Tab-separated table of N, CA and C in Angstrom:
chain	number	residue	atom	x	y	z
A	641	MET	N	83.022	105.436	172.574
A	641	MET	CA	82.906	106.494	173.580
A	641	MET	C	83.710	106.152	174.835
A	642	ASP	N	84.254	107.347	175.331
A	642	ASP	CA	85.151	107.054	176.544
A	642	ASP	C	84.306	106.448	177.664
A	643	GLU	N	85.083	105.784	178.498
A	643	GLU	CA	84.386	105.125	179.666
A	643	GLU	C	83.783	106.171	180.657
A	644	CYS	N	84.360	107.326	180.950
A	644	CYS	CA	83.825	108.166	181.885
A	644	CYS	C	82.561	108.943	181.275
A	645	ILE	N	82.471	109.202	180.027
A	645	ILE	CA	81.426	109.641	179.375
A	645	ILE	C	80.357	108.653	179.434
A	646	ALA	N	80.772	107.447	179.152
A	646	ALA	CA	79.668	106.315	179.135
A	646	ALA	C	79.002	106.159	180.445
A	647	GLU	N	79.821	106.229	181.526
A	647	GLU	CA	79.205	106.093	182.759
A	647	GLU	C	78.223	107.284	183.018
A	648	VAL	N	78.613	108.474	182.620
A	648	VAL	CA	77.762	109.699	182.809
A	648	VAL	C	76.447	109.522	182.106
A	649	PHE	N	76.624	108.896	180.835
A	649	PHE	CA	75.392	108.789	180.036
A	649	PHE	C	74.549	107.659	180.787
A	650	GLU	N	74.933	106.808	181.403
A	650	GLU	CA	74.133	105.773	182.059
A	650	GLU	C	73.498	106.254	183.285
A	651	THR	N	73.988	107.273	184.019
A	651	THR	CA	73.350	107.850	185.100
A	651	THR	C	72.300	108.887	184.689
A	652	GLU	N	72.286	109.250	183.492
A	652	GLU	CA	71.340	110.169	182.890
A	652	GLU	C	71.318	111.469	183.700
A	653	ASP	N	72.441	111.954	184.379
A	653	ASP	CA	72.544	113.205	184.878
A	653	ASP	C	73.066	114.165	183.750
A	654	LYS	N	72.036	115.035	183.292
A	654	LYS	CA	72.483	115.815	182.060
A	654	LYS	C	73.485	116.842	182.625
A	655	ALA	N	73.396	117.367	183.873
A	655	ALA	CA	74.362	118.478	184.334
A	655	ALA	C	75.781	117.846	184.339
A	656	ALA	N	75.817	116.595	184.930
A	656	ALA	CA	77.187	115.967	185.004
A	656	ALA	C	77.707	115.611	183.580
A	657	MET	N	76.773	115.326	182.759
A	657	MET	CA	77.155	114.871	181.472
A	657	MET	C	77.655	116.202	180.562
A	658	ILE	N	77.058	117.269	180.561
A	658	ILE	CA	77.354	118.365	179.891
A	658	ILE	C	78.788	118.847	180.522
A	659	ASP	N	78.819	118.793	181.862
A	659	ASP	CA	80.085	119.288	182.388
A	659	ASP	C	81.292	118.537	182.001
A	660	GLU	N	81.259	117.211	181.837
A	660	GLU	CA	82.171	116.215	181.336
A	660	GLU	C	82.621	116.596	179.981
A	661	ILE	N	81.500	116.737	179.158
A	661	ILE	CA	81.589	117.179	177.590
A	661	ILE	C	82.403	118.514	177.610
A	662	MET	N	81.979	119.425	178.320
A	662	MET	CA	82.676	120.780	178.283
A	662	MET	C	84.105	120.696	178.724
A	663	ASN	N	84.413	119.959	179.776
A	663	ASN	CA	85.691	119.785	180.069
A	663	ASN	C	86.516	119.072	179.097
A	664	ARG	N	86.030	118.149	178.394
A	664	ARG	CA	86.724	117.300	177.570
A	664	ARG	C	86.999	117.992	176.269
A	665	TYR	N	85.881	118.628	175.629
A	665	TYR	CA	85.948	119.195	174.389
A	665	TYR	C	85.880	120.615	174.152
A	666	GLY	N	85.863	121.278	175.237
A	666	GLY	CA	85.566	122.847	175.324
A	666	GLY	C	86.598	123.555	174.525
A	667	GLN	N	87.936	123.165	174.852
A	667	GLN	CA	88.965	123.990	174.041
A	667	GLN	C	88.932	123.590	172.632
A	668	GLU	N	88.821	122.554	172.195
A	668	GLU	CA	88.840	122.079	170.831
A	668	GLU	C	87.719	122.865	170.218
A	669	ILE	N	86.584	122.970	170.711
A	669	ILE	CA	85.416	123.529	170.150
A	669	ILE	C	85.606	125.113	169.946
A	670	LEU	N	86.183	125.694	170.955
A	670	LEU	CA	86.540	127.057	170.937
A	670	LEU	C	87.620	127.394	169.891
A	671	GLN	N	88.655	126.524	169.681
A	671	GLN	CA	89.604	126.669	168.605
A	671	GLN	C	89.006	126.621	167.236
A	672	LEU	N	88.051	125.570	167.245
A	672	LEU	CA	87.217	125.390	165.883
A	672	LEU	C	86.452	126.736	165.539
A	673	VAL	N	85.753	127.149	166.437
A	673	VAL	CA	84.933	128.365	166.431
A	673	VAL	C	85.710	129.601	165.802
A	674	TYR	N	86.837	129.590	166.763
A	674	TYR	CA	87.779	130.895	166.378
A	674	TYR	C	88.228	130.811	164.918
A	675	SER	N	88.460	129.696	164.364
A	675	SER	CA	88.917	129.490	163.057
A	675	SER	C	87.813	130.004	162.051
A	676	TYR	N	86.661	130.108	162.441
A	676	TYR	CA	85.605	130.682	161.596
A	676	TYR	C	85.378	131.995	161.682
A	677	VAL	N	85.509	132.701	162.956
A	677	VAL	CA	85.205	134.043	163.257
A	677	VAL	C	86.173	134.899	163.342
A	678	HIS	N	87.365	134.416	163.692
A	678	HIS	CA	88.540	135.329	163.901
A	678	HIS	C	88.455	136.259	165.032
A	679	ASN	N	87.592	136.094	165.995
A	679	ASN	CA	87.484	137.078	167.158
A	679	ASN	C	87.246	136.304	168.418
A	680	LYS	N	88.141	136.565	169.367
A	680	LYS	CA	88.069	135.742	170.562
A	680	LYS	C	86.723	135.727	171.400
A	681	GLU	N	86.226	136.997	171.491
A	681	GLU	CA	84.996	137.189	172.310
A	681	GLU	C	83.660	136.519	171.572
A	682	ILE	N	83.623	136.660	170.265
A	682	ILE	CA	82.563	136.100	169.577
A	682	ILE	C	82.697	134.576	169.717
A	683	ALA	N	83.951	134.011	169.551
A	683	ALA	CA	84.158	132.603	169.491
A	683	ALA	C	83.810	132.099	170.838
A	684	GLU	N	84.101	132.850	171.950
A	684	GLU	CA	83.568	132.320	173.163
A	684	GLU	C	82.138	132.396	173.414
A	685	ASP	N	81.554	133.301	172.890
A	685	ASP	CA	80.137	133.373	172.928
A	685	ASP	C	79.491	132.218	172.125
A	686	LEU	N	79.993	132.142	171.045
A	686	LEU	CA	79.336	131.027	170.035
A	686	LEU	C	79.574	129.626	170.797
A	687	THR	N	80.726	129.415	171.426
A	687	THR	CA	81.211	128.182	172.009
A	687	THR	C	80.171	127.884	173.097
A	688	GLN	N	79.801	128.947	173.878
A	688	GLN	CA	78.778	128.788	174.880
A	688	GLN	C	77.555	128.286	174.346
A	689	ASP	N	77.025	129.018	173.203
A	689	ASP	CA	75.808	128.848	172.666
A	689	ASP	C	75.881	127.337	172.175
A	690	ILE	N	76.890	126.923	171.759
A	690	ILE	CA	77.012	125.515	171.161
A	690	ILE	C	76.798	124.462	172.234
A	691	PHE	N	77.364	124.831	173.601
A	691	PHE	CA	77.194	123.884	174.597
A	691	PHE	C	75.811	123.835	175.093
A	692	VAL	N	75.085	124.975	174.989
A	692	VAL	CA	73.748	125.108	175.147
A	692	VAL	C	72.853	124.315	174.478
A	693	LYS	N	73.177	124.426	173.179
A	693	LYS	CA	72.357	123.513	172.054
A	693	LYS	C	72.732	121.925	172.526
A	694	CYS	N	74.088	121.687	172.765
A	694	CYS	CA	74.294	120.289	173.098
A	694	CYS	C	73.488	119.792	174.256
A	695	TYR	N	73.374	120.710	175.336
A	695	TYR	CA	72.737	120.232	176.420
A	695	TYR	C	71.198	120.129	176.105
A	696	GLN	N	70.760	120.983	175.426
A	696	GLN	CA	69.308	120.808	175.014
A	696	GLN	C	68.992	119.584	173.958
A	697	SER	N	70.110	119.281	173.302
A	697	SER	CA	69.998	118.086	172.367
A	697	SER	C	70.635	116.755	172.861
A	698	LEU	N	70.928	116.724	173.993
A	698	LEU	CA	71.501	115.365	174.568
A	698	LEU	C	70.557	114.294	174.274
A	699	HIS	N	69.261	114.467	174.373
A	699	HIS	CA	68.380	113.396	174.343
A	699	HIS	C	68.372	112.821	172.840
A	700	THR	N	68.797	113.687	171.892
A	700	THR	CA	68.760	113.187	170.459
A	700	THR	C	69.940	112.331	170.091
A	701	TYR	N	70.988	112.453	170.846
A	701	TYR	CA	72.290	111.711	170.629
A	701	TYR	C	72.011	110.076	170.763
A	702	LYS	N	72.029	109.505	169.723
A	702	LYS	CA	71.895	108.001	169.515
A	702	LYS	C	73.046	107.155	169.708
A	703	GLY	N	74.178	107.703	169.585
A	703	GLY	CA	75.503	106.967	169.733
A	703	GLY	C	75.954	106.236	168.404
A	704	HIS	N	75.274	106.616	167.241
A	704	HIS	CA	75.783	105.991	165.988
A	704	HIS	C	77.217	106.619	165.446
A	705	ALA	N	77.409	107.867	165.929
A	705	ALA	CA	78.698	108.546	165.625
A	705	ALA	C	79.274	108.616	166.974
A	706	LYS	N	80.591	109.001	166.968
A	706	LYS	CA	81.391	109.322	168.098
A	706	LYS	C	80.645	110.605	168.634
A	707	LEU	N	80.720	110.758	170.044
A	707	LEU	CA	80.232	111.926	170.690
A	707	LEU	C	80.898	113.246	170.142
A	708	ARG	N	82.302	113.100	169.859
A	708	ARG	CA	83.085	114.279	169.410
A	708	ARG	C	82.638	114.576	167.978
A	709	THR	N	82.221	113.763	167.077
A	709	THR	CA	81.768	114.003	165.754
A	709	THR	C	80.365	114.730	165.947
A	710	TRP	N	79.691	114.217	166.708
A	710	TRP	CA	78.164	114.801	166.935
A	710	TRP	C	78.312	116.142	167.408
A	711	LEU	N	79.272	116.575	168.368
A	711	LEU	CA	79.373	117.681	168.914
A	711	LEU	C	80.019	118.693	167.970
A	712	TRP	N	81.081	118.181	167.202
A	712	TRP	CA	81.642	118.949	166.144
A	712	TRP	C	80.578	119.406	165.106
A	713	ARG	N	79.640	118.505	164.681
A	713	ARG	CA	78.663	118.642	163.674
A	713	ARG	C	77.837	119.955	164.153
A	714	ILE	N	77.406	119.835	165.377
A	714	ILE	CA	76.662	121.033	166.004
A	714	ILE	C	77.491	122.201	165.836
A	715	ALA	N	78.821	122.123	166.241
A	715	ALA	CA	79.571	123.486	166.216
A	715	ALA	C	79.732	123.985	164.861
A	716	ILE	N	80.059	123.167	163.864
A	716	ILE	CA	80.256	123.614	162.509
A	716	ILE	C	78.991	124.172	161.916
A	717	ASN	N	77.767	123.505	162.157
A	717	ASN	CA	76.711	124.102	161.675
A	717	ASN	C	76.236	125.443	162.410
A	718	HIS	N	76.448	125.596	163.601
A	718	HIS	CA	76.388	126.820	164.269
A	718	HIS	C	77.243	127.896	163.796
A	719	CYS	N	78.482	127.676	163.572
A	719	CYS	CA	79.354	128.743	162.944
A	719	CYS	C	78.924	129.047	161.597
A	720	LYS	N	78.333	128.179	160.672
A	720	LYS	CA	78.073	128.394	159.427
A	720	LYS	C	76.699	129.253	159.526
A	721	ASP	N	75.766	128.941	160.439
A	721	ASP	CA	74.647	129.780	160.573
A	721	ASP	C	75.121	131.258	160.931
A	722	TYR	N	76.083	131.241	161.931
A	722	TYR	CA	76.502	132.648	162.389
A	722	TYR	C	77.035	133.341	161.272
A	723	MET	N	77.916	132.731	160.379
A	723	MET	CA	78.479	133.457	159.319
A	723	MET	C	77.451	133.930	158.233
A	724	LYS	N	76.250	133.335	158.153
A	724	LYS	CA	75.281	133.747	157.346
A	724	LYS	C	74.347	134.838	158.136
A	725	SER	N	74.442	135.101	159.352
A	725	SER	CA	73.577	135.886	159.918
A	725	SER	C	73.672	137.408	159.667
A	726	TRP	N	72.594	138.066	160.019
A	726	TRP	CA	72.513	139.617	159.731
A	726	TRP	C	73.638	140.096	160.624
A	727	TYR	N	73.726	139.663	161.971
A	727	TYR	CA	74.589	140.309	162.955
A	727	TYR	C	75.992	140.173	162.427
A	728	HIS	N	76.470	139.107	161.948
A	728	HIS	CA	77.836	139.025	161.290
A	728	HIS	C	78.070	139.847	160.094
A	729	LYS	N	77.023	140.017	159.300
A	729	LYS	CA	77.219	140.725	158.184
A	729	LYS	C	77.164	142.394	158.339
A	730	LYS	N	76.439	142.662	159.468
A	730	LYS	CA	76.090	144.136	159.526
A	730	LYS	C	76.937	144.742	160.727
A	731	VAL	N	77.209	144.007	161.752
A	731	VAL	CA	77.821	144.487	162.968
A	731	VAL	C	79.281	144.415	163.007
A	732	ILE	N	80.069	145.407	163.186
A	732	ILE	CA	81.558	145.440	163.205
A	732	ILE	C	81.882	145.363	164.656
A	733	VAL	N	82.673	144.320	164.979
A	733	VAL	CA	83.148	144.111	166.335
A	733	VAL	C	84.609	144.461	166.344
A	734	THR	N	85.279	145.100	167.274
A	734	THR	CA	86.607	145.382	167.292
A	734	THR	C	87.117	144.530	168.438
A	735	GLU	N	88.373	144.163	168.273
A	735	GLU	CA	89.158	143.337	169.233
A	735	GLU	C	90.496	143.882	169.352
A	736	LYS	N	90.844	144.139	170.713
A	736	LYS	CA	92.139	144.590	171.075
A	736	LYS	C	92.848	143.349	171.474
A	737	GLU	N	94.024	142.879	170.674
A	737	GLU	CA	94.662	141.806	171.144
A	737	GLU	C	95.983	142.310	171.759
A	738	VAL	N	96.199	141.686	172.856
A	738	VAL	CA	97.547	141.919	173.465
A	738	VAL	C	98.352	140.707	173.436
A	739	GLU	N	99.525	140.716	172.860
A	739	GLU	CA	100.219	139.514	172.803
A	739	GLU	C	101.498	139.646	173.762
A	740	PHE	N	101.723	138.630	174.336
A	740	PHE	CA	102.918	138.386	175.206
A	740	PHE	C	103.671	137.055	174.794
A	741	THR	N	104.805	137.478	174.359
A	741	THR	CA	105.643	136.251	174.010
A	741	THR	C	106.717	136.144	174.853
A	742	GLY	N	106.849	134.981	175.515
A	742	GLY	CA	107.887	134.675	176.624
A	742	GLY	C	109.116	134.028	175.769
A	743	VAL	N	110.169	134.085	176.545
A	743	VAL	CA	111.404	133.339	175.895
A	743	VAL	C	111.139	131.803	175.952
A	744	ARG	N	111.182	131.266	174.748
A	744	ARG	CA	110.828	129.702	174.636
A	744	ARG	C	112.305	128.966	174.752
A	745	SER	N	113.335	129.647	174.355
A	745	SER	CA	114.640	128.963	174.386
A	745	SER	C	115.717	130.001	174.759
A	746	ASP	N	116.865	129.359	174.867
A	746	ASP	CA	118.198	130.185	175.167
A	746	ASP	C	118.385	131.277	173.942
A	747	ASP	N	118.034	130.733	172.895
A	747	ASP	CA	118.444	131.382	171.635
A	747	ASP	C	117.273	132.332	171.297
A	748	ILE	N	117.219	133.547	171.678
A	748	ILE	CA	116.117	134.594	171.578
A	748	ILE	C	115.904	134.919	170.160
A	749	GLU	N	116.878	134.989	169.214
A	749	GLU	CA	116.835	135.168	167.822
A	749	GLU	C	116.027	134.034	167.128
A	750	GLN	N	116.254	132.766	167.446
A	750	GLN	CA	115.502	131.662	166.924
A	750	GLN	C	114.069	131.713	167.318
A	751	ALA	N	113.930	132.109	168.455
A	751	ALA	CA	112.550	132.126	169.095
A	751	ALA	C	111.756	133.173	168.377
A	752	VAL	N	112.330	134.369	168.056
A	752	VAL	CA	111.510	135.371	167.372
A	752	VAL	C	111.319	135.050	165.962
A	753	ILE	N	112.267	134.404	165.354
A	753	ILE	CA	112.062	133.978	163.963
A	753	ILE	C	110.955	132.939	163.893
A	754	ARG	N	110.932	131.832	164.661
A	754	ARG	CA	110.029	130.779	164.858
A	754	ARG	C	108.631	131.371	165.056
A	755	ASN	N	108.556	132.283	166.018
A	755	ASN	CA	107.158	133.046	166.391
A	755	ASN	C	106.652	133.738	165.112
A	756	GLU	N	107.579	134.350	164.556
A	756	GLU	CA	107.140	135.186	163.313
A	756	GLU	C	106.507	134.208	162.048
A	757	GLU	N	107.342	133.136	161.966
A	757	GLU	CA	106.927	132.284	160.928
A	757	GLU	C	105.573	131.632	161.301
A	758	ASP	N	105.428	131.288	162.541
A	758	ASP	CA	104.126	130.652	163.077
A	758	ASP	C	103.088	131.772	162.856
A	759	HIS	N	103.294	132.925	163.162
A	759	HIS	CA	102.381	133.994	163.036
A	759	HIS	C	101.895	134.227	161.538
A	760	VAL	N	102.906	134.179	160.685
A	760	VAL	CA	102.631	134.354	159.319
A	760	VAL	C	101.786	133.214	158.679
A	761	LEU	N	102.177	132.075	159.119
A	761	LEU	CA	101.392	130.821	158.674
A	761	LEU	C	99.913	130.873	159.141
A	762	ALA	N	99.771	131.076	160.437
A	762	ALA	CA	98.548	131.271	160.959
A	762	ALA	C	97.765	132.245	160.363
A	763	ALA	N	98.204	133.486	160.066
A	763	ALA	CA	97.559	134.452	159.282
A	763	ALA	C	97.199	133.976	157.870
A	764	ALA	N	98.044	133.285	157.172
A	764	ALA	CA	97.721	132.737	155.886
A	764	ALA	C	96.533	131.806	155.954
A	765	VAL	N	96.669	130.893	156.980
A	765	VAL	CA	95.510	130.034	156.931
A	765	VAL	C	94.216	130.555	157.334
A	766	MET	N	94.304	131.712	158.181
A	766	MET	CA	93.017	132.392	158.510
A	766	MET	C	92.427	133.251	157.372
A	767	ASN	N	93.327	133.578	156.476
A	767	ASN	CA	92.932	134.340	155.266
A	767	ASN	C	92.223	133.573	154.204
A	768	LEU	N	92.427	132.300	154.245
A	768	LEU	CA	91.769	131.399	153.346
A	768	LEU	C	90.331	131.284	153.368
A	769	PRO	N	89.478	131.035	152.257
A	769	PRO	CA	88.112	130.946	152.343
A	769	PRO	C	87.769	129.888	153.279
A	770	VAL	N	86.700	130.044	153.801
A	770	VAL	CA	86.161	129.076	154.867
A	770	VAL	C	86.187	127.616	154.458
A	771	GLN	N	85.766	127.247	153.135
A	771	GLN	CA	85.807	125.830	152.819
A	771	GLN	C	87.325	125.228	152.757
A	772	TYR	N	88.116	126.169	152.582
A	772	TYR	CA	89.630	125.587	152.577
A	772	TYR	C	90.128	125.475	154.019
A	773	ARG	N	89.889	126.664	154.904
A	773	ARG	CA	90.287	126.774	156.106
A	773	ARG	C	89.885	125.712	156.967
A	774	GLU	N	88.692	125.326	156.910
A	774	GLU	CA	88.167	124.195	157.740
A	774	GLU	C	88.793	122.919	157.454
A	775	VAL	N	89.169	122.609	156.318
A	775	VAL	CA	89.709	121.348	156.029
A	775	VAL	C	91.251	121.355	156.598
A	776	ILE	N	91.841	122.409	156.400
A	776	ILE	CA	93.330	122.558	156.737
A	776	ILE	C	93.281	122.364	158.336
A	777	TYR	N	92.388	123.188	159.027
A	777	TYR	CA	92.189	123.107	160.532
A	777	TYR	C	92.011	121.750	160.982
A	778	LEU	N	91.043	121.071	160.497
A	778	LEU	CA	90.762	119.786	160.978
A	778	LEU	C	91.640	118.622	160.598
A	779	PHE	N	92.244	118.805	159.383
A	779	PHE	CA	93.335	117.703	158.975
A	779	PHE	C	94.702	117.917	159.882
A	780	TYR	N	95.328	119.054	159.754
A	780	TYR	CA	96.564	119.353	160.423
A	780	TYR	C	96.623	119.684	161.872
A	781	PHE	N	95.411	120.518	162.385
A	781	PHE	CA	95.482	120.873	163.866
A	781	PHE	C	94.837	119.859	164.736
A	782	GLU	N	93.684	119.237	164.182
A	782	GLU	CA	92.907	118.273	164.902
A	782	GLU	C	93.226	116.745	164.460
A	783	GLU	N	93.953	116.691	163.534
A	783	GLU	CA	94.554	115.425	163.038
A	783	GLU	C	93.313	114.386	162.744
A	784	LEU	N	92.286	114.825	162.062
A	784	LEU	CA	91.336	114.037	161.648
A	784	LEU	C	91.605	113.411	160.429
A	785	SER	N	90.985	112.210	160.067
A	785	SER	CA	91.281	111.496	158.841
A	785	SER	C	90.318	112.267	157.663
A	786	MET	N	90.674	111.884	156.580
A	786	MET	CA	89.652	112.598	155.362
A	786	MET	C	88.338	112.126	155.618
A	787	LYS	N	88.144	110.986	155.950
A	787	LYS	CA	86.849	110.331	156.080
A	787	LYS	C	86.070	110.947	157.139
A	788	GLU	N	86.684	111.211	158.288
A	788	GLU	CA	86.058	111.811	159.438
A	788	GLU	C	85.650	113.370	159.113
A	789	ILE	N	86.597	114.078	158.323
A	789	ILE	CA	86.374	115.427	157.907
A	789	ILE	C	85.170	115.595	156.928
A	790	GLY	N	85.081	114.573	156.128
A	790	GLY	CA	83.875	114.551	155.184
A	790	GLY	C	82.652	114.343	155.799
A	791	GLN	N	82.579	113.512	156.835
A	791	GLN	CA	81.406	113.317	157.717
A	791	GLN	C	81.130	114.656	158.481
A	792	LEU	N	82.011	115.405	159.064
A	792	LEU	CA	81.943	116.371	159.734
A	792	LEU	C	81.176	117.599	158.962
A	793	ILE	N	81.876	117.849	157.817
A	793	ILE	CA	81.403	118.981	157.097
A	793	ILE	C	80.412	118.642	155.897
A	794	ASP	N	80.055	117.323	155.906
A	794	ASP	CA	79.017	116.860	155.101
A	794	ASP	C	79.291	116.893	153.718
A	795	VAL	N	80.448	116.375	153.248
A	795	VAL	CA	80.932	116.289	151.821
A	795	VAL	C	81.630	115.061	151.663
A	796	LYS	N	81.828	114.745	150.299
A	796	LYS	CA	82.422	113.377	149.964
A	796	LYS	C	83.955	113.453	150.317
A	797	GLU	N	84.527	112.295	150.562
A	797	GLU	CA	85.976	112.289	150.967
A	797	GLU	C	86.740	112.808	149.908
A	798	ASN	N	86.389	112.498	148.497
A	798	ASN	CA	87.205	113.209	147.396
A	798	ASN	C	87.185	114.634	147.482
A	799	THR	N	86.048	115.156	147.794
A	799	THR	CA	85.898	116.786	147.906
A	799	THR	C	86.819	117.135	149.055
A	800	VAL	N	87.038	116.559	150.042
A	800	VAL	CA	87.976	116.963	151.115
A	800	VAL	C	89.278	116.902	150.682
A	801	LYS	N	89.765	115.890	149.904
A	801	LYS	CA	91.034	115.858	149.273
A	801	LYS	C	91.269	116.953	148.277
A	802	THR	N	90.267	117.230	147.489
A	802	THR	CA	90.308	118.271	146.534
A	802	THR	C	90.472	119.537	147.258
A	803	ARG	N	89.734	119.887	148.307
A	803	ARG	CA	89.803	121.115	149.068
A	803	ARG	C	91.074	121.163	149.858
A	804	LEU	N	91.662	120.110	150.242
A	804	LEU	CA	93.015	120.177	151.055
A	804	LEU	C	93.962	120.546	149.978
A	805	ARG	N	94.113	120.014	148.894
A	805	ARG	CA	94.956	120.182	147.868
A	805	ARG	C	95.037	121.571	147.485
A	806	ARG	N	93.781	122.068	147.153
A	806	ARG	CA	93.637	123.557	146.778
A	806	ARG	C	94.086	124.478	147.801
A	807	ALA	N	93.579	124.101	149.116
A	807	ALA	CA	94.223	124.972	150.149
A	807	ALA	C	95.572	125.002	150.258
A	808	LYS	N	96.390	123.972	150.183
A	808	LYS	CA	97.889	124.012	150.063
A	808	LYS	C	98.355	124.706	148.975
A	809	GLU	N	97.745	124.714	147.843
A	809	GLU	CA	98.268	125.645	146.705
A	809	GLU	C	97.979	127.045	147.035
A	810	LEU	N	96.921	127.455	147.681
A	810	LEU	CA	96.569	128.896	148.089
A	810	LEU	C	97.532	129.279	149.031
A	811	LEU	N	97.906	128.354	150.026
A	811	LEU	CA	98.788	128.936	151.112
A	811	LEU	C	100.348	129.035	150.482
A	812	LYS	N	100.495	128.113	149.622
A	812	LYS	CA	101.988	128.198	149.026
A	812	LYS	C	101.942	129.516	148.169
A	813	GLU	N	100.951	129.858	147.329
A	813	GLU	CA	100.836	131.189	146.560
A	813	GLU	C	101.018	132.358	147.613
A	814	GLY	N	100.210	132.277	148.695
A	814	GLY	CA	100.202	133.338	149.636
A	814	GLY	C	101.558	133.626	150.418
A	815	LEU	N	102.115	132.556	150.659
A	815	LEU	CA	103.343	132.619	151.435
A	815	LEU	C	104.606	133.034	150.622
A	816	GLU	N	104.534	132.653	149.287
A	816	GLU	CA	105.614	132.966	148.381
A	816	GLU	C	105.451	134.521	148.076
A	817	GLU	N	104.448	135.296	148.289
A	817	GLU	CA	104.267	136.674	147.990
A	817	GLU	C	105.205	137.405	148.862
């Protein structure tokens, strides 16, 4: 555990503790949640709910796993619960996305091509079934090991390897079309 979080745990100031956790892991959790729900507003709401759960459950954290792993486990379980919920299945939420892309290099044509390729790849990943999307996200975007991913999503390491291989195959098929 990081020194600053360890110091906060020692003071037993729950408000300072959750503030530090939110500052450190808030963006990661938001990105993880978005990978499940595909909607910015819902992802923000669920992320807020996750940190409320974390605040309420701080007394249960024993330190056996990394704080990040514990928090991600809460987030993944909360996302899975939401995906099974009546609200998710019955309510249609619309989202207006406004994209702004600034010039990232002197060569505008290369920037446009790179942006389009990134957008196509991200869309292909988001269209994968959840079991494949989560391993792709955790392995490539969060750079977690197979073992850590297995612990987070509560499956064996070989299952993670199989899902990752299958996800790559599905991405390849989808991108070749």
